Amino acid sequence: MPLSPLPRSFYDHDSRILAPLLLNKVLVVGERQARIVEVEAYAAAEDPASHAYRGPTRRNATMFGPPGHLYVYFSYGMHWCANVVSGGRLDGHAVLLRAGAPVAGVEAMRAARPAARRDRDLCSGPARLCQALGITGADDGSDLVVASAEGPWLGEDGTPPPRRPGRSARIGITKAVDHRWRWFVAGDTNVSR
DNA sequence: CTTTGGATCGTCT
DNA sequence: GACGATCCAAAGG
């Protein structure tokens, strides 16, 4: 099936509802495509681990805009990470894209990530995924509903989300550690360690 | 295989 | 001024 964008309404849900529905969707940047295999939900005001916990700031402004856009932030002084803005308008919900399976443009991904020894290492982490696809702060705010030639967008190729996704606590955070808001495609080798 | 520490800087307090 | 929604190379078993 050819790749087609999803309607705005697809994104207009609580992040914990949208997160598992993003599994097996395809993130596209130019010729590069990666199937989403791991995500985490961040629930704004009710989630101390969320960048949106304390309300709107310069950095997280995109999270407080309409759903279906990409929130990209700079992490640890050297990495970019990407989220899909969800929820209704003005509530700050988002879903972190943590890993993908390379689908197309694999040569370009290898060139962008010389440190990756195997292809399974190309997109197996939130910063790795962005590096492989060439996503940076310049892409913050991109509209994923519009299939653009250059910028990032999100496509659907007919593959449904897993009927029974893997689920666990979120990774790499120090607050609200107990919530099991991470979902992944069970058994997929591209899921981060 | 697992563990450990260094890199590096925008953001908010 | 402190702290990350991380990654990688190196060292040890």
Coordinates of N, CA and C (backbone and C1' of nucleotides) in Angstrom, one line a residue:
Chain A
M1 N 0.8 -1.2 0.0 CA 0.0 0.0 0.0 C 0.9 1.2 0.0
P2 N 0.5 2.3 -0.8 CA 1.2 3.5 -0.8 C 1.1 4.2 0.6
L3 N 2.0 5.1 0.9 CA 2.0 5.8 2.1 C 1.1 7.0 2.0
S4 N 0.2 7.2 3.0 CA -0.6 8.4 3.0 C -0.7 9.0 4.4
P5 N -0.8 10.3 4.5 CA -0.8 11.0 5.8 C -2.1 10.6 6.6
L6 N -2.0 10.9 7.9 CA -3.2 10.6 8.8 C -3.9 11.9 9.0
P7 N -5.2 11.9 9.2 CA -6.0 13.2 9.5 C -5.6 13.7 10.9
R8 N -5.8 15.0 11.0 CA -5.6 15.7 12.2 C -6.2 15.0 13.4
S9 N -7.4 14.6 13.2 CA -8.2 14.0 14.3 C -7.6 12.7 14.9
F10 N -6.7 12.1 14.1 CA -6.0 10.9 14.5 C -5.1 11.2 15.8
Y11 N -4.6 12.4 15.8 CA -3.7 12.8 16.8 C -4.3 13.5 18.0
D12 N -5.6 13.7 17.9 CA -6.3 14.5 18.9 C -6.8 13.6 20.1
H13 N -5.9 13.1 20.8 CA -6.2 12.2 21.9 C -5.2 12.4 23.1
D14 N -5.5 11.9 24.2 CA -4.6 11.8 25.4 C -3.4 11.1 24.9
S15 N -2.2 11.5 25.3 CA -0.9 10.9 24.8 C -0.9 9.4 25.1
R16 N -1.5 9.0 26.2 CA -1.4 7.5 26.5 C -2.4 6.7 25.7
I17 N -3.3 7.4 25.0 CA -4.2 6.6 24.0 C -3.5 6.6 22.7
L18 N -2.9 7.8 22.3 CA -2.3 7.9 21.0 C -1.0 7.0 20.9
A19 N -0.2 7.0 21.9 CA 1.1 6.3 21.9 C 1.1 5.0 21.2
P20 N 0.3 4.0 21.7 CA 0.3 2.7 21.1 C -0.2 2.7 19.7
L21 N -1.0 3.7 19.3 CA -1.6 3.7 18.0 C -0.5 4.2 17.0
L22 N 0.6 4.8 17.4 CA 1.6 5.3 16.5 C 2.5 4.1 16.1
L23 N 2.5 3.0 16.8 CA 3.4 1.9 16.5 C 3.0 1.4 15.1
N24 N 4.0 1.2 14.3 CA 3.9 0.7 12.9 C 3.5 1.8 11.9
K25 N 3.4 3.0 12.4 CA 3.2 4.2 11.4 C 4.7 4.4 10.9
V26 N 4.7 5.2 9.8 CA 6.0 5.4 9.1 C 6.4 6.9 9.2
L27 N 7.6 7.2 9.8 CA 8.1 8.6 9.8 C 8.9 8.8 8.6
V28 N 8.6 9.9 7.8 CA 9.3 10.1 6.6 C 10.0 11.5 6.5
V29 N 11.2 11.4 6.0 CA 12.0 12.7 5.8 C 12.7 12.5 4.4
G30 N 12.1 13.1 3.4 CA 12.7 12.9 2.1 C 12.6 11.5 1.6
E31 N 13.8 10.9 1.2 CA 13.8 9.5 0.8 C 13.9 8.6 2.0
R32 N 14.1 9.1 3.1 CA 14.3 8.2 4.3 C 13.0 7.9 5.0
Q33 N 12.8 6.6 5.3 CA 11.6 6.2 6.0 C 11.9 5.2 7.1
A34 N 11.3 5.4 8.3 CA 11.5 4.5 9.4 C 10.1 4.1 10.0
R35 N 9.9 2.8 10.2 CA 8.6 2.4 10.9 C 8.8 2.5 12.4
I36 N 7.8 3.2 13.0 CA 7.9 3.4 14.5 C 7.7 2.1 15.2
V37 N 8.7 1.8 16.1 CA 8.5 0.5 16.8 C 8.6 0.7 18.4
E38 N 8.8 1.9 18.8 CA 8.9 2.2 20.3 C 8.5 3.6 20.6
V39 N 7.6 3.8 21.5 CA 7.2 5.2 21.9 C 7.0 5.3 23.4
E40 N 6.9 6.6 23.9 CA 6.6 6.8 25.3 C 5.6 8.0 25.3
A41 N 4.6 7.9 26.2 CA 3.7 9.0 26.4 C 4.1 10.0 27.5
Y42 N 4.0 11.3 27.3 CA 4.2 12.3 28.3 C 3.0 13.1 28.5
A43 N 2.5 13.2 29.7 CA 1.2 13.7 30.0 C 1.1 15.1 30.7
A44 N 2.0 16.0 30.3 CA 1.9 17.4 30.7 C 1.7 17.6 32.2
A45 N 0.6 18.3 32.5 CA 0.4 18.8 33.9 C 0.3 17.7 34.9
E46 N -0.1 16.5 34.5 CA -0.1 15.4 35.5 C 1.1 14.5 35.5
D47 N 2.2 15.0 34.8 CA 3.4 14.1 34.6 C 4.6 14.9 34.9
P48 N 5.2 14.8 36.1 CA 6.4 15.5 36.5 C 7.6 15.3 35.5
A49 N 7.6 14.2 34.8 CA 8.7 13.9 33.8 C 8.5 14.6 32.5
S50 N 7.4 15.2 32.3 CA 7.1 15.9 31.0 C 7.7 17.3 31.0
H51 N 8.2 17.7 29.8 CA 8.8 19.0 29.6 C 7.6 20.1 29.8
A52 N 6.4 19.6 29.6 CA 5.2 20.5 29.7 C 4.7 20.6 31.1
Y53 N 5.3 19.9 32.1 CA 4.7 19.8 33.4 C 4.5 21.2 34.0
R54 N 5.4 22.1 33.9 CA 5.3 23.4 34.5 C 4.7 24.5 33.6
G55 N 4.0 24.0 32.5 CA 3.4 25.0 31.7 C 4.2 25.4 30.5
P56 N 3.7 26.3 29.6 CA 4.4 26.7 28.4 C 5.7 27.5 28.7
T57 N 6.7 27.2 27.9 CA 7.9 28.0 27.9 C 8.4 28.2 26.5
R58 N 9.5 28.9 26.3 CA 10.1 29.1 25.0 C 10.3 27.8 24.3
R59 N 10.9 26.8 25.0 CA 11.3 25.5 24.4 C 10.1 24.7 24.0
N60 N 9.2 24.5 24.9 CA 8.1 23.6 24.7 C 6.9 24.1 24.0
A61 N 7.0 25.3 23.5 CA 5.8 26.0 22.9 C 5.0 25.1 21.9
T62 N 5.8 24.3 21.1 CA 5.1 23.4 20.1 C 4.1 22.5 20.7
M63 N 4.4 22.0 22.0 CA 3.6 21.0 22.6 C 2.2 21.6 23.0
F64 N 2.2 23.0 23.1 CA 1.0 23.6 23.5 C 0.2 24.1 22.2
G65 N 0.6 23.8 21.1 CA -0.1 24.1 19.8 C -1.0 23.0 19.4
P66 N -1.5 23.0 18.2 CA -2.4 21.9 17.8 C -1.7 20.6 17.6
P67 N -2.5 19.5 17.8 CA -1.9 18.2 17.6 C -1.5 17.9 16.2
G68 N -0.7 16.8 16.0 CA -0.2 16.4 14.7 C 1.0 17.2 14.2
H69 N 1.7 17.9 15.2 CA 2.9 18.6 14.8 C 4.1 17.9 15.5
L70 N 5.3 18.2 15.1 CA 6.5 17.6 15.7 C 7.1 18.5 16.7
Y71 N 7.3 18.0 17.9 CA 8.1 18.8 19.0 C 9.5 18.2 19.0
V72 N 10.5 19.0 18.7 CA 11.9 18.5 18.7 C 12.7 19.3 19.7
Y73 N 13.4 18.6 20.6 CA 14.2 19.3 21.6 C 15.6 18.8 21.6
F74 N 16.5 19.6 22.2 CA 17.9 19.4 22.3 C 18.2 18.8 23.6
S75 N 18.9 17.6 23.6 CA 19.1 16.9 24.8 C 20.6 16.6 25.1
Y76 N 21.0 16.7 26.4 CA 22.3 16.5 26.9 C 23.4 17.3 26.1
G77 N 23.0 18.4 25.6 CA 24.0 19.3 24.9 C 24.5 18.8 23.6
M78 N 23.9 17.7 23.0 CA 24.4 17.2 21.8 C 23.4 16.4 20.9
H79 N 22.2 16.1 21.5 CA 21.3 15.2 20.7 C 20.0 15.9 20.5
W80 N 19.3 15.5 19.4 CA 17.9 15.9 19.1 C 17.0 14.8 19.3
C81 N 15.8 15.0 19.9 CA 14.8 14.0 20.1 C 13.5 14.6 19.6
A82 N 12.6 13.7 19.1 CA 11.4 14.1 18.4 C 10.1 13.5 19.1
N83 N 9.1 14.3 19.2 CA 7.8 13.9 19.8 C 6.7 14.3 18.8
V84 N 5.6 13.5 18.9 CA 4.4 13.8 18.2 C 3.5 14.5 19.2
V85 N 3.0 15.7 18.9 CA 2.1 16.4 19.7 C 0.7 15.8 19.6
S86 N 0.1 15.5 20.8 CA -1.2 14.9 20.8 C -2.1 15.7 21.7
G87 N -3.1 15.1 22.2 CA -4.0 15.8 23.1 C -4.8 16.9 22.4
G88 N -5.6 17.6 23.1 CA -6.4 18.7 22.5 C -5.5 19.9 22.4
R89 N -6.0 21.0 22.0 CA -5.3 22.3 21.9 C -4.9 22.7 23.3
L90 N -3.7 23.2 23.5 CA -3.3 23.9 24.8 C -3.2 22.9 26.0
D91 N -3.0 21.6 25.8 CA -2.8 20.9 27.0 C -1.4 20.2 27.1
G92 N -0.6 20.3 26.1 CA 0.8 19.9 26.3 C 1.1 18.4 26.2
H93 N 0.2 17.6 25.8 CA 0.5 16.2 25.7 C 1.4 15.9 24.4
A94 N 2.3 14.9 24.5 CA 3.1 14.5 23.4 C 3.6 13.0 23.6
V95 N 4.0 12.5 22.4 CA 4.5 11.1 22.4 C 5.9 11.1 21.9
L96 N 6.9 10.7 22.7 CA 8.3 10.6 22.3 C 8.5 9.4 21.4
L97 N 9.1 9.7 20.2 CA 9.4 8.6 19.3 C 10.8 8.0 19.7
R98 N 10.8 6.8 20.2 CA 12.1 6.3 20.8 C 12.9 5.4 19.8
A99 N 12.2 4.7 18.9 CA 12.9 3.9 17.9 C 12.1 3.6 16.7
G100 N 12.9 3.2 15.6 CA 12.2 2.9 14.3 C 13.0 1.8 13.6
A101 N 12.3 1.2 12.7 CA 12.9 0.2 11.8 C 13.1 0.8 10.5
P102 N 14.4 0.8 10.0 CA 14.7 1.5 8.7 C 13.8 0.8 7.6
V103 N 13.2 1.6 6.8 CA 12.3 1.1 5.7 C 12.9 1.5 4.3
A104 N 13.3 2.7 4.2 CA 13.8 3.2 2.9 C 14.9 4.3 3.2
G105 N 15.7 4.5 2.2 CA 16.8 5.5 2.3 C 17.9 5.0 3.3
V106 N 18.1 3.7 3.4 CA 19.0 3.2 4.4 C 20.4 3.6 4.2
E107 N 20.8 3.8 2.9 CA 22.2 4.3 2.6 C 22.4 5.6 3.2
A108 N 21.4 6.5 3.1 CA 21.5 7.9 3.6 C 21.6 7.8 5.2
M109 N 20.8 6.9 5.8 CA 20.9 6.7 7.2 C 22.3 6.3 7.7
R110 N 22.9 5.3 6.9 CA 24.2 4.9 7.3 C 25.2 6.0 7.2
A111 N 25.1 6.9 6.2 CA 26.0 8.0 6.0 C 25.8 9.0 7.1
A112 N 24.5 9.1 7.6 CA 24.3 10.1 8.7 C 24.7 9.6 10.1
R113 N 24.9 8.2 10.2 CA 25.2 7.6 11.4 C 26.4 6.6 11.3
P114 N 27.6 7.2 11.1 CA 28.8 6.3 10.9 C 29.1 5.4 12.1
A115 N 28.6 5.9 13.3 CA 28.9 5.1 14.5 C 28.1 3.8 14.6
A116 N 27.0 3.7 13.8 CA 26.1 2.5 13.8 C 26.9 1.3 13.1
R117 N 27.1 0.3 13.9 CA 27.8 -0.9 13.4 C 26.9 -1.7 12.5
R118 N 25.7 -2.0 13.0 CA 24.7 -2.7 12.3 C 23.5 -1.9 11.9
D119 N 22.7 -2.3 11.0 CA 21.5 -1.5 10.6 C 20.5 -1.4 11.7
R120 N 20.5 -2.4 12.6 CA 19.6 -2.3 13.7 C 19.9 -1.2 14.7
D121 N 21.1 -0.7 14.6 CA 21.6 0.4 15.5 C 21.2 1.8 14.9
L122 N 20.8 1.8 13.6 CA 20.5 3.1 13.0 C 19.5 4.0 13.7
C123 N 18.4 3.4 14.0 CA 17.2 4.1 14.6 C 16.8 3.6 15.9
S124 N 17.7 2.9 16.6 CA 17.3 2.3 17.9 C 17.5 3.1 19.1
G125 N 16.9 4.3 19.1 CA 17.0 5.2 20.3 C 16.4 6.6 19.8
P126 N 15.9 7.4 20.7 CA 15.3 8.7 20.3 C 16.2 9.6 19.6
A127 N 17.5 9.7 20.0 CA 18.5 10.6 19.4 C 19.0 9.9 18.1
R128 N 19.1 8.6 18.1 CA 19.6 7.9 16.9 C 18.6 8.0 15.8
L129 N 17.3 7.9 16.1 CA 16.3 8.0 15.1 C 16.3 9.4 14.4
C130 N 16.5 10.4 15.2 CA 16.6 11.8 14.6 C 17.9 12.0 13.8
Q131 N 19.0 11.4 14.3 CA 20.2 11.5 13.6 C 20.1 10.8 12.2
A132 N 19.5 9.6 12.2 CA 19.4 8.8 11.0 C 18.6 9.5 10.0
L133 N 17.5 10.2 10.4 CA 16.6 10.8 9.5 C 17.0 12.2 9.2
G134 N 17.9 12.8 10.0 CA 18.3 14.2 9.7 C 17.4 15.2 10.4
I135 N 16.7 14.8 11.4 CA 15.8 15.7 12.1 C 16.5 16.5 13.2
T136 N 16.4 17.8 13.1 CA 17.0 18.7 14.1 C 16.0 19.8 14.6
G137 N 16.5 20.7 15.4 CA 15.7 21.8 15.9 C 15.0 22.6 14.8
A138 N 15.6 22.6 13.6 CA 14.9 23.3 12.5 C 13.6 22.7 12.1
D139 N 13.4 21.4 12.5 CA 12.1 20.7 12.2 C 11.1 20.8 13.3
D140 N 11.4 21.5 14.4 CA 10.5 21.7 15.5 C 9.2 22.5 14.9
G141 N 8.0 21.9 15.2 CA 6.8 22.6 14.7 C 6.3 22.1 13.4
S142 N 7.1 21.2 12.8 CA 6.6 20.6 11.5 C 5.2 20.0 11.6
D143 N 4.4 20.2 10.5 CA 3.1 19.6 10.5 C 3.1 18.2 9.9
L144 N 2.9 17.2 10.7 CA 3.0 15.8 10.3 C 1.9 15.3 9.4
V145 N 0.8 16.2 9.3 CA -0.4 15.8 8.5 C -0.1 16.1 7.0
V146 N 0.8 17.0 6.8 CA 1.1 17.3 5.4 C 2.3 16.6 4.8
A147 N 2.1 15.8 3.7 CA 3.2 15.1 3.1 C 4.1 16.0 2.3
S148 N 5.1 16.5 3.0 CA 6.0 17.4 2.3 C 7.2 16.7 1.7
A149 N 7.8 17.3 0.7 CA 8.9 16.6 0.0 C 10.2 16.7 0.9
E150 N 10.3 17.8 1.6 CA 11.5 18.0 2.4 C 11.4 17.6 3.9
G151 N 10.5 18.3 4.6 CA 10.3 18.2 6.0 C 9.7 16.9 6.4
P152 N 9.7 16.6 7.7 CA 9.2 15.3 8.3 C 7.6 15.3 8.2
W153 N 7.1 14.1 8.0 CA 5.7 13.9 8.1 C 5.5 12.4 8.5
L154 N 4.2 12.1 8.8 CA 4.0 10.7 9.3 C 3.0 10.0 8.4
G155 N 3.3 8.8 7.9 CA 2.5 8.1 7.0 C 1.9 6.8 7.5
E156 N 0.9 6.3 6.8 CA 0.2 5.1 7.1 C 0.3 4.2 5.9
D157 N 0.8 3.0 6.0 CA 0.8 2.1 4.9 C -0.1 0.9 5.0
G158 N -1.0 0.9 5.9 CA -2.0 -0.2 6.0 C -1.6 -1.2 7.1
T159 N -0.3 -1.1 7.6 CA 0.0 -2.0 8.7 C -0.6 -1.5 10.0
P160 N -1.4 -2.3 10.6 CA -2.0 -1.9 11.9 C -1.1 -1.9 13.0
P161 N -1.4 -1.2 14.1 CA -0.6 -1.4 15.3 C -0.6 -2.8 15.8
P162 N 0.3 -3.2 16.6 CA 0.3 -4.6 17.2 C -1.0 -4.8 18.0
R163 N -1.6 -5.9 17.9 CA -2.8 -6.2 18.7 C -2.4 -6.3 20.2
R164 N -1.2 -6.8 20.4 CA -0.8 -6.9 21.8 C 0.7 -6.3 21.9
P165 N 0.8 -5.0 22.0 CA 2.2 -4.4 22.1 C 2.9 -4.7 23.4
G166 N 4.2 -4.7 23.4 CA 5.0 -4.7 24.6 C 4.8 -3.5 25.4
R167 N 4.9 -3.5 26.7 CA 4.6 -2.4 27.5 C 5.6 -2.4 28.7
S168 N 6.1 -1.2 29.1 CA 6.9 -1.1 30.3 C 6.9 0.3 30.9
A169 N 7.7 0.5 31.9 CA 8.0 1.8 32.5 C 8.8 2.6 31.5
R170 N 8.8 3.9 31.6 CA 9.6 4.7 30.6 C 11.1 4.7 31.0
I171 N 11.9 5.0 30.0 CA 13.4 4.9 30.1 C 14.1 6.2 30.3
G172 N 15.1 6.3 31.1 CA 16.0 7.5 31.1 C 15.4 8.6 31.9
I173 N 14.4 8.5 32.7 CA 13.8 9.6 33.4 C 14.0 9.3 34.9
T174 N 13.9 10.4 35.7 CA 14.1 10.3 37.2 C 12.9 10.6 38.0
K175 N 11.9 11.1 37.3 CA 10.6 11.5 38.0 C 9.5 10.6 37.4
A176 N 8.5 10.4 38.2 CA 7.3 9.6 37.7 C 7.7 8.3 37.1
V177 N 8.7 7.6 37.7 CA 9.3 6.5 37.1 C 8.3 5.3 37.0
D178 N 7.3 5.3 37.9 CA 6.5 4.1 38.0 C 5.4 3.9 36.9
H179 N 5.1 5.0 36.2 CA 4.1 4.8 35.2 C 4.6 4.0 34.0
R180 N 3.7 3.0 33.6 CA 4.1 2.2 32.5 C 3.6 2.8 31.2
W181 N 4.3 3.9 30.7 CA 3.8 4.6 29.6 C 4.7 4.4 28.4
R182 N 5.4 3.3 28.3 CA 6.3 3.0 27.1 C 5.6 1.8 26.4
W183 N 5.5 1.9 25.1 CA 5.0 0.8 24.3 C 5.9 0.5 23.2
F184 N 6.0 -0.8 22.8 CA 6.9 -1.1 21.7 C 6.4 -2.4 20.9
V185 N 6.9 -2.6 19.7 CA 6.6 -3.7 19.0 C 7.4 -4.9 19.5
A186 N 6.7 -5.8 20.2 CA 7.4 -6.9 20.9 C 8.2 -7.8 19.9
G187 N 9.4 -8.0 20.2 CA 10.2 -8.9 19.4 C 11.0 -8.1 18.3
D188 N 10.7 -6.9 18.0 CA 11.4 -6.1 17.0 C 12.8 -5.8 17.4
T189 N 13.8 -6.1 16.5 CA 15.2 -6.0 16.9 C 15.6 -4.5 17.0
N190 N 14.8 -3.6 16.5 CA 15.2 -2.2 16.5 C 14.8 -1.5 17.7
V191 N 14.0 -2.1 18.6 CA 13.7 -1.5 19.9 C 14.9 -1.3 20.7
S192 N 15.0 -0.1 21.4 CA 16.2 0.3 22.1 C 16.4 -0.7 23.3
R193 N 17.7 -0.7 23.8 CA 18.0 -1.6 24.8 C 17.6 -1.1 26.2
Chain B
dC1 P 25.9 -9.7 23.0 O5' 25.9 -9.5 24.6 C5' 25.4 -10.5 25.4 C4' 26.1 -10.5 26.7 C3' 26.0 -9.2 27.5 O3' 24.8 -9.3 28.3 C1' 28.3 -9.9 27.5
dT2 P 24.2 -7.9 28.7 O5' 25.3 -7.4 29.8 C5' 25.5 -8.2 31.0 C4' 26.4 -7.4 31.9 C3' 25.8 -6.0 32.3 O3' 25.9 -5.8 33.7 C1' 27.9 -5.7 31.3
dT3 P 25.3 -4.5 34.4 O5' 26.6 -3.6 34.6 C5' 27.8 -4.1 35.1 C4' 28.9 -3.1 35.1 C3' 28.4 -1.7 35.6 O3' 29.3 -1.2 36.5 C1' 29.4 -1.5 33.5
dT4 P 29.0 0.2 37.4 O5' 30.0 1.2 36.7 C5' 31.3 0.8 36.3 C4' 32.0 1.9 35.5 C3' 31.5 3.3 35.9 O3' 32.6 4.2 36.1 C1' 31.3 3.0 33.6
dG5 P 32.6 5.5 37.0 O5' 33.1 6.6 36.0 C5' 34.2 6.3 35.2 C4' 34.2 7.2 34.0 C3' 33.8 8.6 34.2 O3' 34.6 9.4 33.4 C1' 32.4 7.7 32.6
dG6 P 34.9 10.9 33.8 O5' 35.2 11.5 32.3 C5' 35.7 10.7 31.3 C4' 35.2 11.2 30.0 C3' 34.9 12.7 29.9 O3' 35.4 13.2 28.7 C1' 33.0 11.5 29.3
dA7 P 35.5 14.8 28.6 O5' 34.6 15.1 27.3 C5' 34.6 14.2 26.2 C4' 33.4 14.4 25.4 C3' 33.0 15.9 25.3 O3' 32.7 16.2 23.9 C1' 31.1 14.7 26.0
dT8 P 32.9 17.7 23.4 O5' 31.5 18.4 23.8 C5' 30.4 17.9 23.1 C4' 29.2 18.7 23.6 C3' 29.5 20.2 23.8 O3' 28.5 21.0 23.4 C1' 28.6 19.2 25.8
dC9 P 28.9 22.5 23.0 O5' 27.6 23.3 23.3 C5' 26.3 22.8 22.8 C4' 25.2 23.3 23.7 C3' 25.4 24.7 24.2 O3' 24.2 25.3 24.3 C1' 25.1 23.2 26.0
dG10 P 23.8 26.5 23.3 O5' 22.2 26.4 23.3 C5' 21.5 25.2 22.8 C4' 20.3 24.9 23.7 C3' 19.4 26.1 24.0 O3' 18.1 25.7 24.0 C1' 20.2 25.1 26.0
dT11 P 16.9 26.8 24.1 O5' 16.4 26.5 25.6 C5' 16.0 25.2 26.0 C4' 15.8 25.2 27.5 C3' 15.0 26.4 28.0 O3' 13.8 25.9 28.6 C1' 16.9 25.9 29.4
dC12 P 12.7 27.0 29.0 O5' 12.8 27.0 30.6 C5' 12.7 25.7 31.3 C4' 13.3 25.9 32.7 C3' 12.5 27.0 33.5 O3' 12.2 26.5 34.7 C1' 14.9 27.3 33.6
dT13 P 11.5 27.5 35.9 O5' 12.7 27.5 36.9 C5' 13.3 26.3 37.3 C4' 14.3 26.5 38.5 C3' 13.7 27.4 39.5 O3' 14.1 26.9 40.8 C1' 15.7 28.4 38.7
Chain C
dG1 P 28.4 30.7 39.5 O5' 27.4 29.5 39.4 C5' 26.6 29.2 40.6 C4' 25.7 28.0 40.3 C3' 26.4 26.8 39.8 O3' 25.8 25.7 40.5 C1' 24.7 27.3 38.3
dA2 P 26.5 24.3 40.7 O5' 25.3 23.3 40.4 C5' 24.0 23.7 40.9 C4' 22.9 22.9 40.2 C3' 23.3 21.5 39.9 O3' 22.2 20.6 40.2 C1' 22.7 22.6 37.9
dC3 P 22.3 19.0 40.2 O5' 21.4 18.7 38.9 C5' 20.2 19.4 38.7 C4' 19.7 19.2 37.3 C3' 19.9 17.8 36.7 O3' 18.7 17.4 36.1 C1' 20.7 19.4 35.2
dG4 P 18.1 15.8 36.4 O5' 19.0 15.0 35.3 C5' 18.5 14.4 34.2 C4' 17.7 15.3 33.3 C3' 17.4 14.9 31.9 O3' 16.4 15.6 31.4 C1' 19.1 16.6 31.8
dA5 P 14.9 15.1 31.1 O5' 14.9 13.8 30.1 C5' 15.0 12.5 30.6 C4' 14.7 11.5 29.4 C3' 15.3 11.8 28.1 O3' 15.4 10.5 27.4 C1' 13.0 12.1 27.8
dT6 P 16.7 9.6 27.5 O5' 17.9 10.4 26.8 C5' 17.8 10.8 25.4 C4' 19.1 10.6 24.7 C3' 19.4 9.1 24.4 O3' 19.6 8.9 23.0 C1' 21.3 10.2 25.4
dC7 P 19.9 7.4 22.4 O5' 21.4 7.5 22.2 C5' 22.0 8.6 21.4 C4' 23.5 8.5 21.4 C3' 24.0 7.1 21.0 O3' 24.9 7.3 19.9 C1' 25.1 7.9 23.0
dC8 P 25.5 6.1 19.1 O5' 27.0 6.0 19.6 C5' 27.8 7.1 19.7 C4' 29.0 6.8 20.5 C3' 29.6 5.5 20.2 O3' 31.0 5.6 19.8 C1' 29.4 5.8 22.5
dA9 P 31.8 4.4 19.1 O5' 33.2 4.5 19.9 C5' 33.5 5.8 20.5 C4' 34.4 5.5 21.6 C3' 35.3 4.3 21.5 O3' 36.6 4.6 22.1 C1' 33.9 4.0 23.4
dA10 P 37.8 3.5 21.9 O5' 38.1 3.2 23.5 C5' 37.9 4.2 24.5 C4' 37.9 3.5 25.8 C3' 38.8 2.3 25.9 O3' 39.5 2.3 27.2 C1' 36.7 1.7 26.6
dA11 P 40.8 1.3 27.4 O5' 40.4 0.6 28.8 C5' 39.6 1.3 29.7 C4' 38.9 0.4 30.6 C3' 39.7 -0.9 30.9 O3' 39.6 -1.3 32.3 C1' 37.5 -1.5 30.1
dG12 P 40.6 -2.4 32.9 O5' 39.5 -3.5 33.5 C5' 38.4 -3.1 34.2 C4' 37.3 -4.1 34.3 C3' 37.9 -5.5 34.6 O3' 37.1 -6.2 35.5 C1' 36.5 -5.6 32.7
dG13 P 37.7 -7.6 36.3 O5' 36.5 -8.6 36.1 C5' 35.4 -8.3 35.2 C4' 34.4 -9.4 35.2 C3' 35.0 -10.8 35.4 O3' 34.0 -11.7 35.9 C1' 34.5 -10.6 33.2

